[in-house]
Each structure stands twice: as structure tokens, then as C-alpha cells.
Amino acid sequence: MKELNIDELKRRFQEKIDNDIKIEPKDWMPDDYRQTLIRQISQHAHSEVVGMLPEGNWITRAPNLRRKAVLLAKVQDEAGHGLYLYSAVETLGADREETIDDLHSGKAKYSSIFNYPTLTWADMGAVGWLVDGAAIMNQVPLCRCSYGPYARAMVRVCKEESFHQRQGFEIMMKLASGTPEQKAMAQDALNRFWWPALMMFGPNDADSKHTQQSMDWKIKRHTNDELRQQFVDITVPQAEMIGLEIPDPDLKWNEETGHYDFGEINWDEFWQVVQGNGPCNKDRIDARRKAKEDGMWVREAANAYAEKRKARLAKKAS
Amino acid sequence: MSKKEWPLWEVFIRSKQGLSHKHVGSLRAADEQMAIENARDVYTRRSEGISIWVVASANVFASDPNEADSLYEPANSKVYRHPTFYDVPDGIEHM
Amino acid sequence: MEKALFEYLLRLGDDSLILGHRLSEWCGHGPILEEDIALTNLSLDLIGQATSFLDYAGKVEGKGRSEDDLAFLRFDKDYRNLLLVERPNGDFGVTIMRQFLFDAYRKPLFERLVHSSDETIAAIAAKSLKETKYHLKHSSEWVIRLGDGTEESHERIQEALNDLWKYAAEIFYEDEVDATLKEAGVLPNMETLRADWEEIVYSVLKEATLETPDNNWKQEGGRKGLHTEHLGYILAELQYMQRAYPNMEW
């Protein structure tokens, strides 16, 4: 086969994308596409894994056995999702360990929402309902992403996530219909998580540097603002139904657009938290780094044992 | 990363008796035994499987997508391999 | 008899509850993602077992206490778990050794309890046995890997064994509770339980190139409600919500 020049390769690549043909690991792809995916998928994987920490914070204090088991299973799922995603990253030739080192060094980012603390049990409800709700909204379109392994991982993740949001909403519903103390706890959690949840969709379209290219490559299917609007439209009636109030004085239904108008997000806070100034950035990374360092001797031992065993088996066979 | 990572394994799961094993993803494990157990914990948390295969990723050899034209396209013209290629008159059954 | 049965169910339930709690502390902090998930699976199984045993305990007691009342609203002296399971997680080696010594007891125990004259116990044991077989396989393999791995891992896991050995001896603590239940056929064939445990433990330790400690001292107390300092802190977390917000539903 004669060597194709790069423009021809690019043209064929884009043609596949335009025809909704999935790109698979060994297919030719532009370097930028590969790098964008590595960045996005590993960021996504880090978010799952770092996201275990704020909820893990309440596992030992869950109020009854059922809630404890559900929360534990949920946080465990996040670990599973992290793993599915790291395994998608590895199909692109990136090494899991290296991407994790980038997280620990601060080079790689993760969803900023996890830099907020979980202060009460109601936060388990708010995180499940709002944070997982927002995540699902981001993730469902990714099931159709142009890169095969990412799309397949997302199908699995979305299937599993559906219980996450429900369990969160159930917690909120129970609190909202409980004692005044419980209801206040639920409202307080909503107050603290509402705005950070809206920030999860990323900067406004006008300020989002990656959106257009990612849309052309069908890695992304909707813009940040579209998804954010969809989230608000869906979530506001849910809050009303359980008698909680969205902490936004500017929130109101707009007959003309058929959507809710909502107030201005504090982008200053958003960027500060992204850059490391959130209440828990350091705690989260320290915890992940510690887990990795403390586990080093365990991983080494398993390797050493595997080698010894292999050598013994080989000796036996000869 | 200074220390050696655990090797990567591809995981295949049979979801129920009668179906073939299907690729579901990968994971890391120090040896095949651990790979099976990790696969059980990672990929069958919701009763997705009744049998697991693990294959060291290093042992998977794949065809080259650049040769796809010559490997797979010639089959496209062999339409006579498919039953729909043949005319069967009305009234003939069980064929 | 009811009293002995209630007492024994607390022993079974509390062992699962407290060890499940300890393992849940690992969630998000495991040595590698795959093992993080594995530890959580063990924890979930144990919490499920605790729920079944404590639910039944409440029914046997007949005072209207639910599994949650028993899990979350007793004082430390009323918990009946082994001291072994309340030991802190330590490093991964301590957690695995604690798990192994416990699994090596639980598997033969459940193998006997499936023949219990008490049908509820037999049913819970049958379900738990399947889980426990896997737990034992997982913990045995890790004991061997760490014991026969690197010099560092060998030292660490040997030290864990040395530390936990005296607590493991409590596994075979027996009193009038056991006597009553044996007579009633609720606890069948317990004579060889210890021999089974030893067989499992010694063969795995041998393969792991670990030395059995020669310390014969038994550190007991848990079965009678006399615990170590650690249980108080476990309960402070476990019971926090129920104590801070009494009589509410969650």
C-alpha cells in the first residue's frame, strides 16, 4: 500500500467521523485528536477516583445499614468507572500510571466539584442528586462519542450511574419530608451544592477553548451551556416537588424560550477552585498520593511473587 | 514512574450459558489468578457474568487497520455466499 | 435458650458489622484501584451478613429491636465481636492478615452452621458461606503474595501476624452460650472447628514462608463485651447520626 500524505489521512479520518463511523484504537488518528482524548478521558477517570473521597467521607457515619451498604456500593462504582476509563486511556497508548502521576503533580485536572467538602449526611443526597445528575447529563451524549473505547466505557458507566442519582434523590426526599431539622439539613446541602453543580458543565461557550474542535470530532455533542440549561430545566421541578428551594433569586421560568432563566455563575470562584484554591484541593490530592505511596510495597510484592511463581512453574515444566 | 507497573490484561466475560465470551475491557494484575479475581470484582458487580477469561494484553495480536482493504473488502463481492443471493420460487418452503 | 441464641447471634452479627466497618474505611484509599474495589466487596458482603444476623437477633430477643437499633444503639459493652476484628486497619498487610485469620475461622464455621437445627441460621450461613469462601481465597492468596514477595512485604506481614496472633486465639473462646446451643443442635460438630482452622492457617502460612508465632497468650474479652480502646472510636463514627439525631428516619 502506498503511503498516504497527512492531508489525505486527515480527510479520510474526518469523513469517517462525519459518517458516524467509530474510530478504534489502531486506526490512524490526528495527533491532536489523540491528545484531546487522552486529556479528556484521563481527566474524567481522575474525577471518578477523586470523587470517591467526598462521599467516602460519610461511609463510616451512614445513619443505618441500608444507607451504609448503598453508599459503599455507590462509591465502589466510582472506582469501577475510574478503571473503565483508565482502560480506555490505555488504548490510546497512554500509561495509567503516568496519567495518575500527572494528577498527583497537579498537571492533570479533575472535576472541581470534588474540591468542596461534604459536611452533613444531607450532602450525600445533594451529591447523588445534583452532582451525579449533572454528570449523567454530560455523560449520556458521550456514549455516542466518536472514539469506540470511550463510547463503550460510557455505556457501561451510564447504565450503572442511573442508581446513583436515584439514591441521592431518595436521601433528599426522605430528609425534606422529615423533621424540621432534617429539612433544614437538606436545604443547606442544596444551597452549598447548587452553584458548584452548575459549574460542572464548564465555562460559558464563549470562553470554552476546546468546544468547537471537540464538536467537529464528535467527542462532544452539546455545548456546555446547552447541557447546563438542560440540567436546570430538569432539576428545578424536582426541587419543587420535594419542597426545597433553589438558592437563586434570579431563577424564573421564561415562557418565551421555554426554559428557566438563572443567575450569573461566580466564575471567579470557579477558576480559583480549578487552580487549586478550593476548600479541599490539597486534601483530595494528598489522600490519593498517600494511597499510591502506601500501596507501593504491596504492588512490588505482588510483582515479585508473580515472577518467582513463573520461574518455579518454568522450572517444573523443564 | 520508577517502579514497574502490574501488567495489563484484557477481560472477556460470558454473560450466560450458551453465549460466547465477549471483550469488556482491561485491568491491571500481577498474575493471572489476580487478574481473574480483579475481573470478577470489577466487571461482574451486577451479575454480568458466569465465566471469565483473561488474556495478557501483550499476547493479543491484532490485524492492521491499514490492510483492512485487502483483508476484508474482497469478501464484499462474494455475494453468492449469502442465501439472499438465490431466487426461490413462491410456494417452496423450508429452504 | 432464647437468651443464648440472642447472645450468639450478636457474636456473629457484630463480627460481621465491625469488620465490615473496618474494611469500609479503605474505600478510596486502597493500594491500587482493583484492590480498592475488592476490599469494598468484602465489606459489602459483611454488612449484608450483619444485617441478616442482627435482624434475626432482634426477632429472637422479642423486644421489637430492629437490626439498625442493634447495630447503632447499643453501648460498647453490649457489642460481642472478637477483639481481632476491631483492630485498626494498619497497613494493607495488617488488614489482609486480620482478614485471613478471620476467614479461616468463618469458612469452617459456616460449613457447620448450614447444618444448624435453627433454620434461619442455616439459611444465613448457606448464603454467607459462598461469600466467605471467596473471601478466604482472596485473603489467602494475598498472605502468600506478601509473605513470599519482597523482603519488605515479608517483614511487614510477619509483623502483622505476630501482632494479631494473640487476638486470633479468642476465636475459640467458649462459654455457657456455646454449651447451651451445642446441646440444642444449633451449633453442630464444633469439636473439629479449631483443627480445621489450624489446617488452613498453617498450610497458608507455610506457603507464604511465614513463621507461626510461638506466643500462646490469648487476648480475650470481646465475646463478653470487654473491648479494646478502638471500639469506642468505631462506635463514635458508626453511631454518630443516630445519637446526634435520635428517633429520625433516614
XYZ file of C-alpha atoms in Angstrom:
663
model
C 0.000 0.000 0.000
C 1.412 3.388 -0.875
C 1.945 5.912 1.891
C -0.821 8.461 2.069
C 0.068 12.024 2.799
C -1.118 13.542 6.029
C -3.816 15.710 4.466
C -5.359 12.703 2.798
C -5.262 10.766 6.072
C -6.922 13.676 7.844
C -9.559 13.938 5.155
C -10.406 10.238 5.401
C -10.444 10.456 9.187
C -12.894 13.362 9.184
C -15.007 11.568 6.598
C -15.368 8.604 8.917
C -16.338 10.905 11.781
C -18.875 12.711 9.615
C -20.396 9.357 8.649
C -20.605 8.330 12.288
C -18.085 5.555 11.864
C -16.320 4.948 15.162
C -12.585 5.362 15.475
C -10.884 2.339 17.014
C -7.503 2.194 18.811
C -5.301 1.083 15.947
C -6.874 3.362 13.342
C -4.940 6.342 12.149
C -5.952 9.498 14.008
C -4.590 13.035 14.102
C -2.254 13.628 16.971
C -4.451 16.428 18.337
C -7.419 14.091 18.432
C -5.406 11.536 20.373
C -4.090 14.146 22.791
C -7.517 15.664 23.309
C -8.941 12.250 24.131
C -6.102 11.350 26.466
C -6.594 14.630 28.275
C -10.363 14.348 28.462
C -10.670 10.659 29.325
C -7.950 10.698 31.954
C -9.462 13.847 33.448
C -12.747 12.000 33.523
C -11.112 8.960 35.154
C -9.430 11.158 37.770
C -12.778 12.762 38.539
C -14.308 9.373 39.247
C -11.490 8.377 41.547
C -11.104 11.695 43.366
C -14.892 11.750 43.533
C -14.774 8.729 45.816
C -13.324 10.857 48.600
C -16.087 13.346 49.467
C -18.663 10.571 49.632
C -16.260 8.093 51.185
C -16.107 10.659 53.955
C -19.563 9.553 55.159
C -19.428 5.785 54.696
C -18.453 5.109 58.290
C -21.111 7.546 59.527
C -24.062 6.492 57.388
C -27.225 6.544 59.524
C -28.394 2.955 59.008
C -27.270 -0.323 57.490
C -29.187 0.078 54.247
C -27.791 3.543 53.596
C -24.322 2.342 54.501
C -24.434 -0.515 52.005
C -25.904 1.672 49.257
C -23.326 4.414 49.737
C -20.495 1.916 49.847
C -21.686 0.243 46.647
C -22.020 3.625 45.019
C -18.545 4.825 45.910
C -17.199 1.456 44.795
C -18.867 2.004 41.437
C -16.911 5.246 41.078
C -13.721 3.228 41.446
C -15.024 0.864 38.780
C -15.835 3.760 36.485
C -12.377 5.208 37.019
C -10.998 1.865 35.988
C -13.121 1.532 32.845
C -11.935 4.982 31.839
C -8.263 4.400 32.602
C -8.556 1.309 30.484
C -9.935 3.432 27.627
C -6.990 5.838 28.060
C -4.565 2.957 27.792
C -5.936 2.043 24.359
C -4.569 5.403 23.183
C -1.072 4.454 24.195
C -1.080 6.480 27.409
C 0.061 4.734 30.524
C -2.325 4.649 33.512
C 0.486 5.213 35.973
C 1.762 8.251 34.115
C -1.640 9.854 33.881
C -2.067 9.300 37.618
C 1.301 10.893 38.280
C 0.076 13.904 36.302
C -2.928 14.095 38.609
C -0.729 13.957 41.684
C 1.637 16.601 40.391
C -1.262 18.939 39.634
C -0.665 18.816 35.898
C -3.901 16.970 35.173
C -7.252 18.312 36.344
C -10.404 16.674 37.647
C -13.915 17.900 38.220
C -13.798 20.865 40.561
C -16.945 19.876 42.401
C -14.954 17.360 44.425
C -12.954 20.147 45.969
C -15.977 21.081 48.049
C -16.415 19.440 51.445
C -19.225 17.094 52.465
C -20.300 18.455 55.817
C -23.516 16.654 56.663
C -25.361 13.469 55.760
C -27.596 15.544 53.501
C -24.566 16.179 51.324
C -24.726 12.510 50.307
C -28.168 13.300 48.987
C -27.112 16.506 47.266
C -24.067 14.913 45.675
C -26.054 11.974 44.331
C -28.912 14.090 43.105
C -27.075 17.122 41.708
C -23.515 16.038 41.050
C -24.417 12.660 39.590
C -27.355 14.273 37.842
C -25.052 16.779 36.158
C -22.528 14.061 35.417
C -25.150 11.906 33.699
C -26.191 14.848 31.577
C -22.589 15.216 30.451
C -22.074 11.509 30.012
C -25.108 10.319 28.100
C -24.016 12.093 24.893
C -20.538 10.627 25.381
C -21.995 7.165 24.786
C -22.100 8.281 21.125
C -18.607 9.739 21.168
C -16.548 9.058 18.043
C -13.856 7.104 19.864
C -15.023 3.494 20.294
C -13.423 2.501 23.603
C -14.534 5.752 25.281
C -18.075 5.359 23.979
C -18.239 1.755 25.186
C -16.889 2.649 28.616
C -19.508 5.385 28.875
C -22.323 2.997 28.020
C -21.293 0.890 30.980
C -20.858 3.891 33.239
C -24.233 5.388 32.351
C -26.007 2.104 32.956
C -24.506 1.918 36.418
C -24.890 5.590 37.250
C -28.635 5.518 36.983
C -28.971 4.181 40.517
C -26.574 6.791 41.861
C -28.764 9.726 41.151
C -31.850 7.945 42.419
C -30.283 7.034 45.737
C -29.230 10.665 46.176
C -32.673 11.966 45.391
C -34.180 9.398 47.739
C -31.963 10.661 50.561
C -33.047 14.247 49.860
C -36.697 13.307 49.623
C -36.562 11.484 52.946
C -34.903 14.464 54.620
C -37.207 17.001 53.054
C -40.231 15.143 54.367
C -38.660 14.515 57.777
C -38.292 16.680 60.880
C -37.630 20.433 60.544
C -34.023 19.705 61.454
C -33.726 17.220 58.617
C -35.376 19.518 56.138
C -33.018 22.330 57.109
C -30.111 19.947 56.594
C -31.354 19.141 53.093
C -31.865 22.798 52.198
C -28.420 23.677 53.461
C -26.868 20.953 51.295
C -28.765 22.188 48.248
C -27.614 25.733 48.975
C -23.995 24.689 49.044
C -24.021 22.309 46.065
C -26.296 24.087 43.602
C -23.815 26.553 42.168
C -20.834 24.210 42.102
C -23.090 21.711 40.285
C -23.842 24.301 37.594
C -20.123 24.980 37.286
C -19.575 21.298 36.476
C -20.595 21.947 32.876
C -17.559 24.127 32.412
C -17.109 27.743 31.252
C -19.686 29.526 29.107
C -19.476 28.587 25.439
C -17.894 31.907 24.579
C -14.996 31.158 26.937
C -14.607 27.466 26.242
C -11.478 26.943 24.206
C -11.985 23.273 23.408
C -15.641 23.126 22.465
C -15.647 23.721 18.685
C -12.888 21.308 17.773
C -14.349 18.630 20.086
C -17.733 19.060 18.456
C -16.216 18.663 14.975
C -14.576 15.455 16.125
C -17.811 14.290 17.726
C -16.103 13.833 21.051
C -18.549 16.367 22.358
C -22.127 16.536 21.115
C -23.554 19.503 23.008
C -22.051 22.718 24.253
C -21.505 23.472 27.931
C -24.317 26.000 28.023
C -26.799 23.679 26.332
C -26.157 20.960 28.857
C -26.258 23.385 31.776
C -29.620 24.716 30.632
C -30.966 21.191 30.257
C -29.819 20.386 33.797
C -31.510 23.450 35.263
C -34.745 22.745 33.378
C -34.881 19.190 34.674
C -33.754 19.825 38.233
C -35.862 22.832 39.224
C -39.186 20.930 39.145
C -37.603 18.085 41.116
C -36.628 20.508 43.868
C -40.107 21.982 43.868
C -41.645 18.562 44.149
C -39.847 17.802 47.412
C -40.317 21.325 48.740
C -36.774 22.613 48.569
C -35.783 25.995 47.267
C -33.116 26.595 44.616
C -30.755 29.239 46.008
C -31.026 31.625 43.069
C -33.137 34.793 43.326
C -32.926 35.277 39.551
C -34.335 31.891 38.737
C -37.592 32.098 36.834
C -39.494 30.342 34.089
C -39.270 32.062 30.721
C -42.442 31.478 28.653
C -40.819 32.749 25.508
C -37.765 30.480 25.471
C -39.425 27.575 27.221
C -36.507 27.411 29.623
C -35.607 28.658 33.072
C -33.555 31.837 33.258
C -30.999 31.684 36.002
C -28.488 33.933 37.703
C -24.866 34.560 36.861
C -22.386 31.898 37.942
C -19.484 33.108 40.027
C -16.751 32.367 37.503
C -14.147 33.876 39.699
C -14.803 31.187 42.269
C -14.808 28.552 39.524
C -11.352 29.474 38.256
C -9.963 29.825 41.752
C -11.101 26.317 42.622
C -9.785 24.907 39.342
C -6.428 26.498 40.064
C -6.173 24.859 43.457
C -7.785 27.305 45.835
C -10.901 25.304 46.659
C -11.535 24.246 50.235
C -10.357 20.647 49.697
C -7.978 20.563 46.709
C -4.965 19.765 48.809
C -6.758 17.207 50.972
C -8.019 15.321 47.951
C -4.686 15.105 46.170
C -2.842 14.307 49.386
C -5.223 11.418 50.029
C -4.730 9.997 46.534
C -0.993 10.421 46.700
C -0.851 8.747 50.090
C -2.885 5.785 48.847
C -0.470 5.343 45.993
C 2.654 5.683 48.120
C 1.334 3.407 50.863
C 0.426 0.821 48.259
C 3.832 0.815 46.593
C 5.281 -2.044 48.650
C 2.110 -4.073 48.057
C 2.301 -3.683 44.283
C 6.004 -4.503 44.307
C 5.446 -7.595 46.414
C 2.772 -8.893 44.055
C 5.133 -8.396 41.119
C 7.987 -10.119 42.894
C 5.776 -13.040 43.817
C 4.410 -13.345 40.285
C 7.942 -13.541 38.926
C 9.016 -16.148 41.463
C 5.959 -18.202 40.681
C 6.545 -18.016 36.969
C 10.149 -19.109 37.427
C 9.063 -22.038 39.594
C 6.467 -23.163 37.085
C 9.016 -22.935 34.273
C 11.482 -24.973 36.275
C 8.876 -27.614 36.976
C 7.982 -27.833 33.299
C 11.572 -28.257 32.126
C 7.083 6.158 37.251
C 10.192 4.455 38.559
C 8.688 1.136 39.702
C 7.242 -1.481 37.449
C 3.511 -1.486 36.950
C 1.422 -4.621 37.033
C 0.816 -5.964 33.531
C -2.352 -5.147 31.627
C -4.959 -7.874 30.987
C -7.868 -7.995 28.572
C -11.069 -9.307 30.121
C -13.684 -11.444 28.363
C -16.968 -12.385 30.002
C -19.594 -14.973 29.231
C -22.826 -13.396 30.395
C -24.824 -16.590 30.339
C -24.593 -20.210 29.399
C -24.854 -20.586 25.638
C -23.250 -17.264 24.727
C -19.640 -16.693 23.811
C -17.173 -14.693 25.870
C -17.187 -11.036 24.964
C -14.482 -8.438 25.458
C -15.480 -5.995 28.219
C -12.328 -4.028 28.995
C -8.984 -4.323 30.677
C -7.383 -4.108 34.087
C -4.059 -4.493 35.841
C -2.964 -7.505 37.856
C 0.307 -9.078 38.909
C -0.625 -12.585 37.759
C -3.428 -14.467 36.021
C -5.077 -15.555 39.265
C -5.283 -11.986 40.475
C -6.475 -10.916 37.045
C -9.418 -13.310 37.253
C -10.346 -12.104 40.728
C -9.991 -8.459 39.809
C -12.111 -9.054 36.736
C -14.758 -10.646 38.930
C -14.730 -7.673 41.297
C -14.533 -5.000 38.602
C -16.660 -6.352 35.772
C -19.296 -8.586 37.386
C -20.587 -6.486 40.276
C -24.083 -6.647 38.814
C -24.186 -10.329 37.910
C -22.942 -9.620 34.389
C -21.149 -12.921 34.065
C -20.783 -16.591 34.830
C -17.387 -17.190 33.280
C -14.278 -15.067 32.815
C -11.277 -15.241 30.504
C -8.268 -13.046 30.993
C -5.539 -12.653 28.399
C -2.322 -10.737 28.931
C -2.682 -7.714 26.660
C 0.861 -8.276 25.472
C -0.315 -11.572 23.968
C -3.030 -10.046 21.836
C -2.068 -9.648 18.209
C -4.313 -7.511 16.073
C -4.727 -7.105 12.356
C -3.504 -3.864 10.865
C -6.285 -1.412 10.006
C -4.182 -0.194 7.064
C -4.666 -3.586 5.476
C -8.395 -3.550 6.017
C -8.967 -3.008 2.290
C -7.142 -6.114 1.264
C -8.212 -8.236 4.218
C -11.924 -7.634 4.332
C -13.169 -5.926 1.196
C -12.664 -8.909 -1.137
C -15.405 -10.680 0.829
C -17.886 -7.962 -0.123
C -18.043 -9.125 -3.723
C -18.763 -12.748 -2.814
C -22.465 -12.144 -2.565
C -23.178 -15.745 -3.564
C -22.159 -16.804 -0.050
C -25.408 -15.363 1.288
C -28.772 -17.137 0.924
C -30.481 -13.973 -0.277
C -28.419 -14.199 -3.480
C -30.640 -17.021 -4.737
C -34.138 -16.880 -6.145
C -36.612 -19.285 -4.641
C -39.997 -19.514 -6.349
C -43.162 -18.848 -4.324
C -44.613 -21.971 -2.833
C -41.294 -23.572 -1.938
C -40.968 -23.817 1.840
C -38.400 -24.988 4.359
C -35.421 -23.825 2.339
C -32.081 -20.979 75.279
C -33.505 -17.807 73.640
C -31.026 -15.803 75.623
C -28.110 -17.920 74.478
C -29.312 -17.773 70.894
C -29.647 -13.978 71.044
C -26.172 -13.727 72.501
C -24.703 -15.969 69.826
C -26.404 -14.052 67.019
C -24.862 -10.870 68.354
C -21.463 -12.535 68.197
C -21.991 -13.489 64.572
C -23.604 -10.190 63.634
C -21.112 -7.973 65.451
C -18.102 -9.766 63.951
C -19.500 -9.013 60.511
C -20.582 -5.496 61.390
C -17.310 -4.337 62.906
C -15.073 -5.992 60.327
C -17.308 -4.655 57.557
C -16.942 -1.215 59.089
C -13.160 -1.501 59.261
C -12.942 -2.604 55.630
C -15.205 0.235 54.547
C -12.585 2.638 55.889
C -10.373 1.523 52.997
C -12.802 2.689 50.345
C -10.975 5.284 48.254
C -7.600 4.548 49.850
C -6.668 1.071 48.587
C -3.186 0.193 47.321
C -4.455 0.054 43.730
C -7.870 0.680 42.232
C -8.566 -3.004 41.580
C -7.903 -3.935 45.205
C -9.894 -0.957 46.465
C -12.881 -2.468 44.701
C -12.116 -5.933 46.082
C -11.939 -4.711 49.689
C -15.248 -2.932 49.277
C -16.821 -6.142 48.005
C -15.705 -7.902 51.178
C -17.117 -5.070 53.228
C -20.459 -5.179 51.435
C -20.762 -8.923 51.995
C -20.032 -8.487 55.683
C -22.513 -5.659 56.117
C -25.120 -7.840 54.439
C -24.358 -10.673 56.841
C -24.522 -8.318 59.814
C -27.915 -7.125 58.642
C -29.253 -10.695 58.457
C -27.856 -11.845 61.788
C -28.887 -8.720 63.688
C -32.335 -8.724 62.158
C -32.788 -12.273 63.387
C -31.260 -11.413 66.771
C -33.884 -8.705 67.223
C -36.657 -11.170 66.449
C -35.275 -13.775 68.836
C -34.988 -11.172 71.573
C -38.612 -10.215 71.064
C -38.346 -6.637 72.313
C -39.032 -5.053 68.976
C -35.465 -4.014 68.250
C -34.570 -3.855 64.566
C -31.187 -4.648 63.018
C -30.487 -0.922 62.961
C -31.406 -0.499 66.637
C -28.952 -3.242 67.464
C -26.220 -2.017 65.137
C -26.443 1.656 66.061
C -27.915 1.988 69.538
C -26.062 -0.290 71.908
C -23.300 0.743 74.273
C -19.821 -0.625 73.729
C -20.180 -3.224 76.477
C -23.098 -4.748 74.601
C -21.115 -5.490 71.445
C -19.952 -9.086 71.202
C -17.414 -9.036 68.369
C -13.931 -10.516 68.578
C -11.173 -8.100 69.521
C -9.473 -9.229 66.301
C -11.988 -7.522 64.043
C -11.792 -4.174 65.801
C -8.018 -3.970 65.371
C -7.144 -0.898 63.283
C -6.531 -1.403 59.571
C -2.822 -0.617 59.838
C -1.069 -1.131 56.549
C -2.518 -3.403 53.865
C -0.591 -6.324 55.390
C -2.354 -5.958 58.743
C -5.736 -5.719 57.034
C -5.066 -8.838 54.961
C -3.712 -10.869 57.850
C -6.661 -9.888 60.048
C -8.974 -10.876 57.222
C -7.216 -14.176 56.640
C -7.249 -15.271 60.292
C -10.941 -14.396 60.422
C -11.904 -16.010 57.092
C -10.079 -19.196 58.069
C -12.490 -19.377 61.019
C -15.609 -18.209 59.263
C -15.496 -20.699 56.423
C -15.443 -23.875 58.574
C -17.883 -22.205 60.959
C -20.461 -21.570 58.231
C -19.849 -25.050 56.839
C -21.119 -26.315 60.173
C -23.888 -23.790 60.641
C -25.567 -24.795 57.391
C -26.495 -27.927 59.337
C -27.849 -25.992 62.301
C -31.166 -27.135 63.740
C -32.137 -23.464 63.568
C -33.388 -22.966 60.037
C -32.808 -19.227 59.902
C -29.202 -19.606 60.955
C -28.754 -22.414 58.451
C -30.129 -20.240 55.661
C -27.987 -17.203 56.501
C -24.964 -19.471 56.845
C -25.574 -21.019 53.429
C -25.596 -17.612 51.755
C -22.657 -16.347 53.804
C -20.612 -19.459 53.123
C -20.465 -18.706 49.410
C -19.206 -15.209 50.154
C -16.752 -16.386 52.769
C -15.176 -18.991 50.501
C -14.246 -16.196 48.148
C -13.007 -14.000 50.994
C -10.740 -16.791 52.198
C -9.391 -17.422 48.726
C -8.678 -13.726 48.280
C -7.037 -13.218 51.671
C -5.016 -16.482 51.471
C -3.602 -15.534 48.102
C -2.597 -12.130 49.366
C -0.968 -13.563 52.503
C 1.088 -15.808 50.233
C 1.961 -12.991 47.835
C 3.068 -10.687 50.611
C 4.828 -13.405 52.603
C 6.715 -14.729 49.590
C 7.004 -11.379 47.789
C 9.773 -8.928 48.656
C 11.855 -8.701 51.781
C 9.880 -5.686 52.888
C 6.494 -7.312 52.354
C 7.651 -10.439 54.150
C 8.700 -8.427 57.161
C 5.530 -6.406 57.216
C 3.157 -9.337 57.006
C 5.162 -11.356 59.540
C 4.896 -8.452 61.928
C 1.158 -8.248 61.333
C 0.861 -11.945 62.096
C 2.885 -11.612 65.279
C 0.711 -8.763 66.452
C -2.634 -10.355 65.606
C -1.891 -13.881 66.786
C -2.968 -13.346 70.393
C -6.266 -11.870 69.233
C -6.867 -14.772 66.878
C -6.824 -17.071 69.898
C -10.119 -15.531 71.007
C -11.816 -17.152 68.027
C -12.087 -20.350 70.073
C -13.425 -18.747 73.205
C -16.343 -20.777 74.511
C -18.709 -20.401 77.410
C -22.186 -21.423 78.549
C -23.691 -19.775 75.440
C -21.939 -22.266 73.199
C -22.693 -25.150 75.550
C -26.411 -24.425 75.549
C -26.568 -24.097 71.770
C -24.495 -27.200 71.145
C -26.877 -29.193 73.259
C -29.810 -27.822 71.293
C -28.191 -28.730 67.985
C -27.984 -25.107 66.911
C -24.203 -25.480 66.840
C -23.371 -28.862 65.311
C -19.948 -30.568 65.226
C -17.925 -27.779 66.734
C -15.218 -30.095 68.140
C -13.135 -30.077 64.973
C -13.556 -26.389 64.152
C -10.242 -25.495 65.666
C -8.437 -28.275 63.807
C -9.926 -27.043 60.536
C -8.837 -23.505 61.257
C -5.323 -24.646 62.110
C -5.070 -26.696 58.972
C -5.997 -23.740 56.783
C -3.822 -21.302 58.674
C -0.722 -23.471 58.903
C -0.772 -24.519 55.284
C -1.141 -20.959 54.021
C 1.486 -19.597 56.403
C 3.854 -22.307 55.240
C 3.349 -21.460 51.595
C 3.788 -17.808 52.486
C 7.113 -18.671 54.148
C 5.856 -17.145 57.389
C 6.633 -18.333 60.871
C 3.871 -19.210 63.282
C 4.369 -17.106 66.400
C 5.186 -19.131 69.487
C 3.123 -16.832 71.654
C 0.325 -18.812 73.268
C -1.240 -15.957 75.170
C -4.922 -15.428 74.470
C -6.220 -11.907 74.385
C -9.920 -12.297 75.117
C -12.803 -10.098 76.162
C -14.813 -9.203 73.096
C -17.271 -12.066 73.415
C -18.172 -10.799 76.894
C -18.259 -7.130 75.973
C -14.841 -6.161 77.260
C -13.237 -4.409 74.309
C -10.081 -2.556 73.361
C -9.919 1.232 73.153
C -10.572 1.056 69.445
C -14.204 0.017 69.604
C -15.216 3.282 71.247
C -13.941 5.240 68.269
C -15.550 2.895 65.799
C -18.874 3.417 67.555
C -18.383 7.169 67.750
C -18.475 7.198 63.953
C -20.886 4.360 63.407
C -23.456 5.766 65.796
C -22.900 9.460 65.161
C -26.085 10.110 63.209
C -28.361 8.002 65.371
C -27.019 9.614 68.544
C -26.940 13.191 67.258
C -30.395 12.989 65.692
C -32.356 10.479 67.737
C -35.615 8.938 66.543
C -35.471 10.062 62.958
C -35.782 8.138 59.747
C -33.151 8.311 57.047
